[in-house]
PDB file of C-alpha atoms in Angstrom:
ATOM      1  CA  UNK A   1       2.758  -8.076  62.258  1.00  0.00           C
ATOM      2  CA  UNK A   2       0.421  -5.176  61.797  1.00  0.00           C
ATOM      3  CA  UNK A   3      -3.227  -5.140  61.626  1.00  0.00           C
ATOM      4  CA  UNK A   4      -4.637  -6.140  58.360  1.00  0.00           C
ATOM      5  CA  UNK A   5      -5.411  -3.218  56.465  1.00  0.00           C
ATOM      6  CA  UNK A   6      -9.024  -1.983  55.196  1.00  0.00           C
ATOM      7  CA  UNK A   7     -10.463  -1.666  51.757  1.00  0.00           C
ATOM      8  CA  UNK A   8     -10.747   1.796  52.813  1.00  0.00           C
ATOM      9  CA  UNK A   9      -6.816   2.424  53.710  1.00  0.00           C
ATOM     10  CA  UNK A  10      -6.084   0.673  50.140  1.00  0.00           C
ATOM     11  CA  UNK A  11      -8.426   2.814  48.606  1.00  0.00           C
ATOM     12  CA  UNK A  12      -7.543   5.911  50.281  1.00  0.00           C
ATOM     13  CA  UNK A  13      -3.662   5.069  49.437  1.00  0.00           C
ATOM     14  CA  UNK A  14      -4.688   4.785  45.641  1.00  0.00           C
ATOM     15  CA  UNK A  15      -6.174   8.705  45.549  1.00  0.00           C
ATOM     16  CA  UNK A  16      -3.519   9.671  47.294  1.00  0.00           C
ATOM     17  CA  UNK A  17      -1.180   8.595  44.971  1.00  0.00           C
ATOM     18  CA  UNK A  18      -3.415   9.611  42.219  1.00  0.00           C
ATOM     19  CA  UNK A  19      -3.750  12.901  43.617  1.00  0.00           C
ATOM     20  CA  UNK A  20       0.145  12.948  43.020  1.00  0.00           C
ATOM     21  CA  UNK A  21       0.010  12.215  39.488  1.00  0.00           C
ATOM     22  CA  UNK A  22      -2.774  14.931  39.086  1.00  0.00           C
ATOM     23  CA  UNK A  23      -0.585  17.345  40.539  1.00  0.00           C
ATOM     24  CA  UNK A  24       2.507  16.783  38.338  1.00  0.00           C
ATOM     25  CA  UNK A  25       0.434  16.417  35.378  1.00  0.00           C
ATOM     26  CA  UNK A  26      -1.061  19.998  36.233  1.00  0.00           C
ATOM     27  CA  UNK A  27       2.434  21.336  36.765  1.00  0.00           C
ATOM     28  CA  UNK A  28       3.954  20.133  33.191  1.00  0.00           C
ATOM     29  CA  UNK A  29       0.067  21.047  31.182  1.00  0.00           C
ATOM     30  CA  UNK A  30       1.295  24.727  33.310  1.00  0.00           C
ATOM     31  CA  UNK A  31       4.991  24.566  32.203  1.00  0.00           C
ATOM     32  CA  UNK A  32       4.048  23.467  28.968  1.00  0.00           C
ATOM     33  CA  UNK A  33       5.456  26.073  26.515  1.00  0.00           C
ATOM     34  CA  UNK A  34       7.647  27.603  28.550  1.00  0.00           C
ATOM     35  CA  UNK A  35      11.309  28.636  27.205  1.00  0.00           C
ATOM     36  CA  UNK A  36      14.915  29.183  28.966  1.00  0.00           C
ATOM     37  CA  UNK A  37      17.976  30.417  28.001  1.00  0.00           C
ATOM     38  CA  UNK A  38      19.817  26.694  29.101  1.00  0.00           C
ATOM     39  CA  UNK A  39      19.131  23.287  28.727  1.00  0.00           C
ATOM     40  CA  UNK A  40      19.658  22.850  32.220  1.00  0.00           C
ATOM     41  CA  UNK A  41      17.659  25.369  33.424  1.00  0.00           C
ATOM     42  CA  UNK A  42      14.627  24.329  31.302  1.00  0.00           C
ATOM     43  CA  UNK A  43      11.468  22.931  32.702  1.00  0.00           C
ATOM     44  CA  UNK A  44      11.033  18.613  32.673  1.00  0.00           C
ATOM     45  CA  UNK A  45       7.881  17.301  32.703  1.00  0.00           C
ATOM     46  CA  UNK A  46       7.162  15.526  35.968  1.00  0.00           C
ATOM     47  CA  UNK A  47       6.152  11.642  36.316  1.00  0.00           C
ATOM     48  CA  UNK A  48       5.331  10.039  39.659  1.00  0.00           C
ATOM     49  CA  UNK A  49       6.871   6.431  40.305  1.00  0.00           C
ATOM     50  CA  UNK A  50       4.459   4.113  42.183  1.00  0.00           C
ATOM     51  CA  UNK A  51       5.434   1.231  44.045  1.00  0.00           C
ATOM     52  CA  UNK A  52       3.196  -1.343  44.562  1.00  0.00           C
ATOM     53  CA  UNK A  53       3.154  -3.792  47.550  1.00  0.00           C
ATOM     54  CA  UNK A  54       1.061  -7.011  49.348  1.00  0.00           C
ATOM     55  CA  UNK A  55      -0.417  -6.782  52.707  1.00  0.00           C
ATOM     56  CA  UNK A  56      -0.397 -10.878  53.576  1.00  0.00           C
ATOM     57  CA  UNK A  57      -2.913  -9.854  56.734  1.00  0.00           C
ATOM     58  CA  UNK A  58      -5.569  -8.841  54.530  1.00  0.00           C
ATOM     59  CA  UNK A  59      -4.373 -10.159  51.335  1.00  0.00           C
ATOM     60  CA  UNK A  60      -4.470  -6.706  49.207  1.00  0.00           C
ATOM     61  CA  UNK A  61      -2.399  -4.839  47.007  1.00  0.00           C
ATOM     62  CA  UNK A  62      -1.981  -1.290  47.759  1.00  0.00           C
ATOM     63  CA  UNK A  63       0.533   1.774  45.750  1.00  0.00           C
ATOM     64  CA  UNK A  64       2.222   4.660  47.205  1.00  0.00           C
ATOM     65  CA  UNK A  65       4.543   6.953  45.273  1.00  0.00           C
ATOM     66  CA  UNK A  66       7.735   6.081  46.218  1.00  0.00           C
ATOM     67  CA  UNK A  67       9.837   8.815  43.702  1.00  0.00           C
ATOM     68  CA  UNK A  68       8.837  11.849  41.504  1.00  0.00           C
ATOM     69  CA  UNK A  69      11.156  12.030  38.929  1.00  0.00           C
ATOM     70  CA  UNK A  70      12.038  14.589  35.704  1.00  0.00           C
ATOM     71  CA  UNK A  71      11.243  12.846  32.209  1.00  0.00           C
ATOM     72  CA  UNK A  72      11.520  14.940  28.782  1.00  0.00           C
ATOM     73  CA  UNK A  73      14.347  16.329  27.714  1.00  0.00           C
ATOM     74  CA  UNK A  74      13.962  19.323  26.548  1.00  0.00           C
ATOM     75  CA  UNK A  75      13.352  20.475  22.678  1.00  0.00           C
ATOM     76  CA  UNK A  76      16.074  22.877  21.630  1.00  0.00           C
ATOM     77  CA  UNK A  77      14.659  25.581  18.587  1.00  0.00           C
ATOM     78  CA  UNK A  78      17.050  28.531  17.179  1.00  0.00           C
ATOM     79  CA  UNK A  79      14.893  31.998  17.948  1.00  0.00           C
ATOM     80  CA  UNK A  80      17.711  34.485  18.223  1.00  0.00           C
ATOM     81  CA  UNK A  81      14.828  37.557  18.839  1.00  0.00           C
ATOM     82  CA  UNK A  82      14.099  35.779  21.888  1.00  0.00           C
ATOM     83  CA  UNK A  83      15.044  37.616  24.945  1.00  0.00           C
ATOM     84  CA  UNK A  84      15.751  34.027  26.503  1.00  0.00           C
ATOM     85  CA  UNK A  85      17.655  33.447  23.953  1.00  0.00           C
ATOM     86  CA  UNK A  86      21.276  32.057  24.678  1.00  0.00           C
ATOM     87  CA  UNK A  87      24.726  33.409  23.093  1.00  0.00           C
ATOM     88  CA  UNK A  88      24.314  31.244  19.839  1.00  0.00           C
ATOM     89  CA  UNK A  89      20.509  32.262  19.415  1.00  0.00           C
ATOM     90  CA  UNK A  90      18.958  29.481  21.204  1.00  0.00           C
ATOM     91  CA  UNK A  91      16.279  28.690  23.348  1.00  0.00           C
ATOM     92  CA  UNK A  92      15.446  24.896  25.429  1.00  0.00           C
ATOM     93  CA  UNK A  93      11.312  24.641  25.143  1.00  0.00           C
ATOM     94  CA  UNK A  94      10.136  22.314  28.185  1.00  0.00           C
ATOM     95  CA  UNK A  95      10.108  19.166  27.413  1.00  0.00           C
ATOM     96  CA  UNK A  96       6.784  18.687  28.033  1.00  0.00           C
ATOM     97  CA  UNK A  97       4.102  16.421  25.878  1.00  0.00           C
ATOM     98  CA  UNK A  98       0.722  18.458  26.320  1.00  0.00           C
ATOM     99  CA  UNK A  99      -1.117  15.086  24.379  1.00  0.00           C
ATOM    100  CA  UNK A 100       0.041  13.012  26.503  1.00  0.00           C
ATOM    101  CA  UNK A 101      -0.313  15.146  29.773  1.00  0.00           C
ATOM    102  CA  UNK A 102      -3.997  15.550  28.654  1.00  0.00           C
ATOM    103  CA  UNK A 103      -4.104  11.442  28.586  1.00  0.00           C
ATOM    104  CA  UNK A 104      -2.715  11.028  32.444  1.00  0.00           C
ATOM    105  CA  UNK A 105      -4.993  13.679  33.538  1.00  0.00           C
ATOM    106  CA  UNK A 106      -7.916  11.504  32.186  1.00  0.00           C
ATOM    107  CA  UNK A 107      -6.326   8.373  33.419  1.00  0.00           C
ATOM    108  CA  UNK A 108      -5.900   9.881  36.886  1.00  0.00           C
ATOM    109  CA  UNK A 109      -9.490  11.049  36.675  1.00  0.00           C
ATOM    110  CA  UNK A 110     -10.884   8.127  36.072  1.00  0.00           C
ATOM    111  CA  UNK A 111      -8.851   6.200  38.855  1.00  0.00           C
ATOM    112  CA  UNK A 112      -9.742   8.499  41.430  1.00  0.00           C
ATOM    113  CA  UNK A 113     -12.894   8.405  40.670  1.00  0.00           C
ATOM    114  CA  UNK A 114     -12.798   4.511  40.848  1.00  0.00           C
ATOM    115  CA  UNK A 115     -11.407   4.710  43.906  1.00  0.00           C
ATOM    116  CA  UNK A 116     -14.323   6.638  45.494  1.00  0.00           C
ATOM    117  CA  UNK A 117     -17.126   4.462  43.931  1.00  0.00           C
ATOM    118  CA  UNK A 118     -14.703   1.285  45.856  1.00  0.00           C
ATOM    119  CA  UNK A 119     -15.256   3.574  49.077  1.00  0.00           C
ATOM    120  CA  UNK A 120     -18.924   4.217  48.537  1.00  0.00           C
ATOM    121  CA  UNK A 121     -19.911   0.856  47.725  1.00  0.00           C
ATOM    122  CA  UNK A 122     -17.755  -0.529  50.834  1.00  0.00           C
ATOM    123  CA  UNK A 123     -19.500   1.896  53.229  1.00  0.00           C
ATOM    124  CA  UNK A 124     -23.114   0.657  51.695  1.00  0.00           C
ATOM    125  CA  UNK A 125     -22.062  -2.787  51.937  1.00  0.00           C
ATOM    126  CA  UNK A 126     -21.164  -1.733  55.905  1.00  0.00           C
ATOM    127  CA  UNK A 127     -24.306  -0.172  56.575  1.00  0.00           C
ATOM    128  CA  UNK A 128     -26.661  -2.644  54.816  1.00  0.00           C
ATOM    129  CA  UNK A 129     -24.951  -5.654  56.644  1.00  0.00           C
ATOM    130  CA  UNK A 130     -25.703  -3.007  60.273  1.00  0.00           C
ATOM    131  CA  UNK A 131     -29.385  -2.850  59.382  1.00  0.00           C
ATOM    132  CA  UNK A 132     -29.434  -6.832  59.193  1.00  0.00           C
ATOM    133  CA  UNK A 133     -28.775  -7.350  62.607  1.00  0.00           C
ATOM    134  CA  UNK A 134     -31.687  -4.488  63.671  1.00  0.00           C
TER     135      UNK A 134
END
């Protein structure tokens, strides 16, 4: 059995894997849009997959990504003047959301963010109980 692990490790695993879901959500908000010629060359949006698990040592949850996978099929539209446009005048729009990309990028924000207050108030915690003993 390992050593138990900090409130900083399971904080520092959280942004991680909310750094994760920031960068796919940036990826499909800059894919959003975008048009191919085939459905299976068309852009899917992006979604991480987190997996949560105990530590018994110190008794805490913590999340890593354990997959990235494609979600959103995507939306087929007839434009024949498209230069993307396949034999039969189609074209395969990403299958991208942009409301609810927006959404996750203000979820992830906000749990990041959480994450660091957890951090900062930890490390105060640390260096008020230090002064005590001055």
């Amino acid at each position: 059995m390992g050593q138990p692990l900090s409130i900083f490790q399971v904080a520092g695993r959280a942004m991680s894997a909310q750094l994760t879901r920031m960068n796919t959500t940036a990826s499909n908000l800059a894919n959003a849009g975008q048009v191919s010629g085939s459905e299976a060359t068309a852009y899917r949006a992006m979604k991480p997959v987190f997996r949560t698990s105990f530590d018994k040592a110190s008794g805490m949850s913590t999340v890593d990504v354990e997959n990235v996978v494609n979600t959103g099929a995507p939306t087929k539209k007839y434009d024949p003047s498209n230069p993307s446009a396949d034999k039969d005048g189609n074209v395969f729009e990403a299958g991208v959301d942009e409301t609810q990309e927006l959404v996750d990028m203000m979820e992830t924000s906000r749990g990041y963010q959480n994450n660091v207050e957890v951090m900062n108030t930890a490390k105060s915690l640390i260096l008020d109980t230090l002064k005590m003993g001055r």
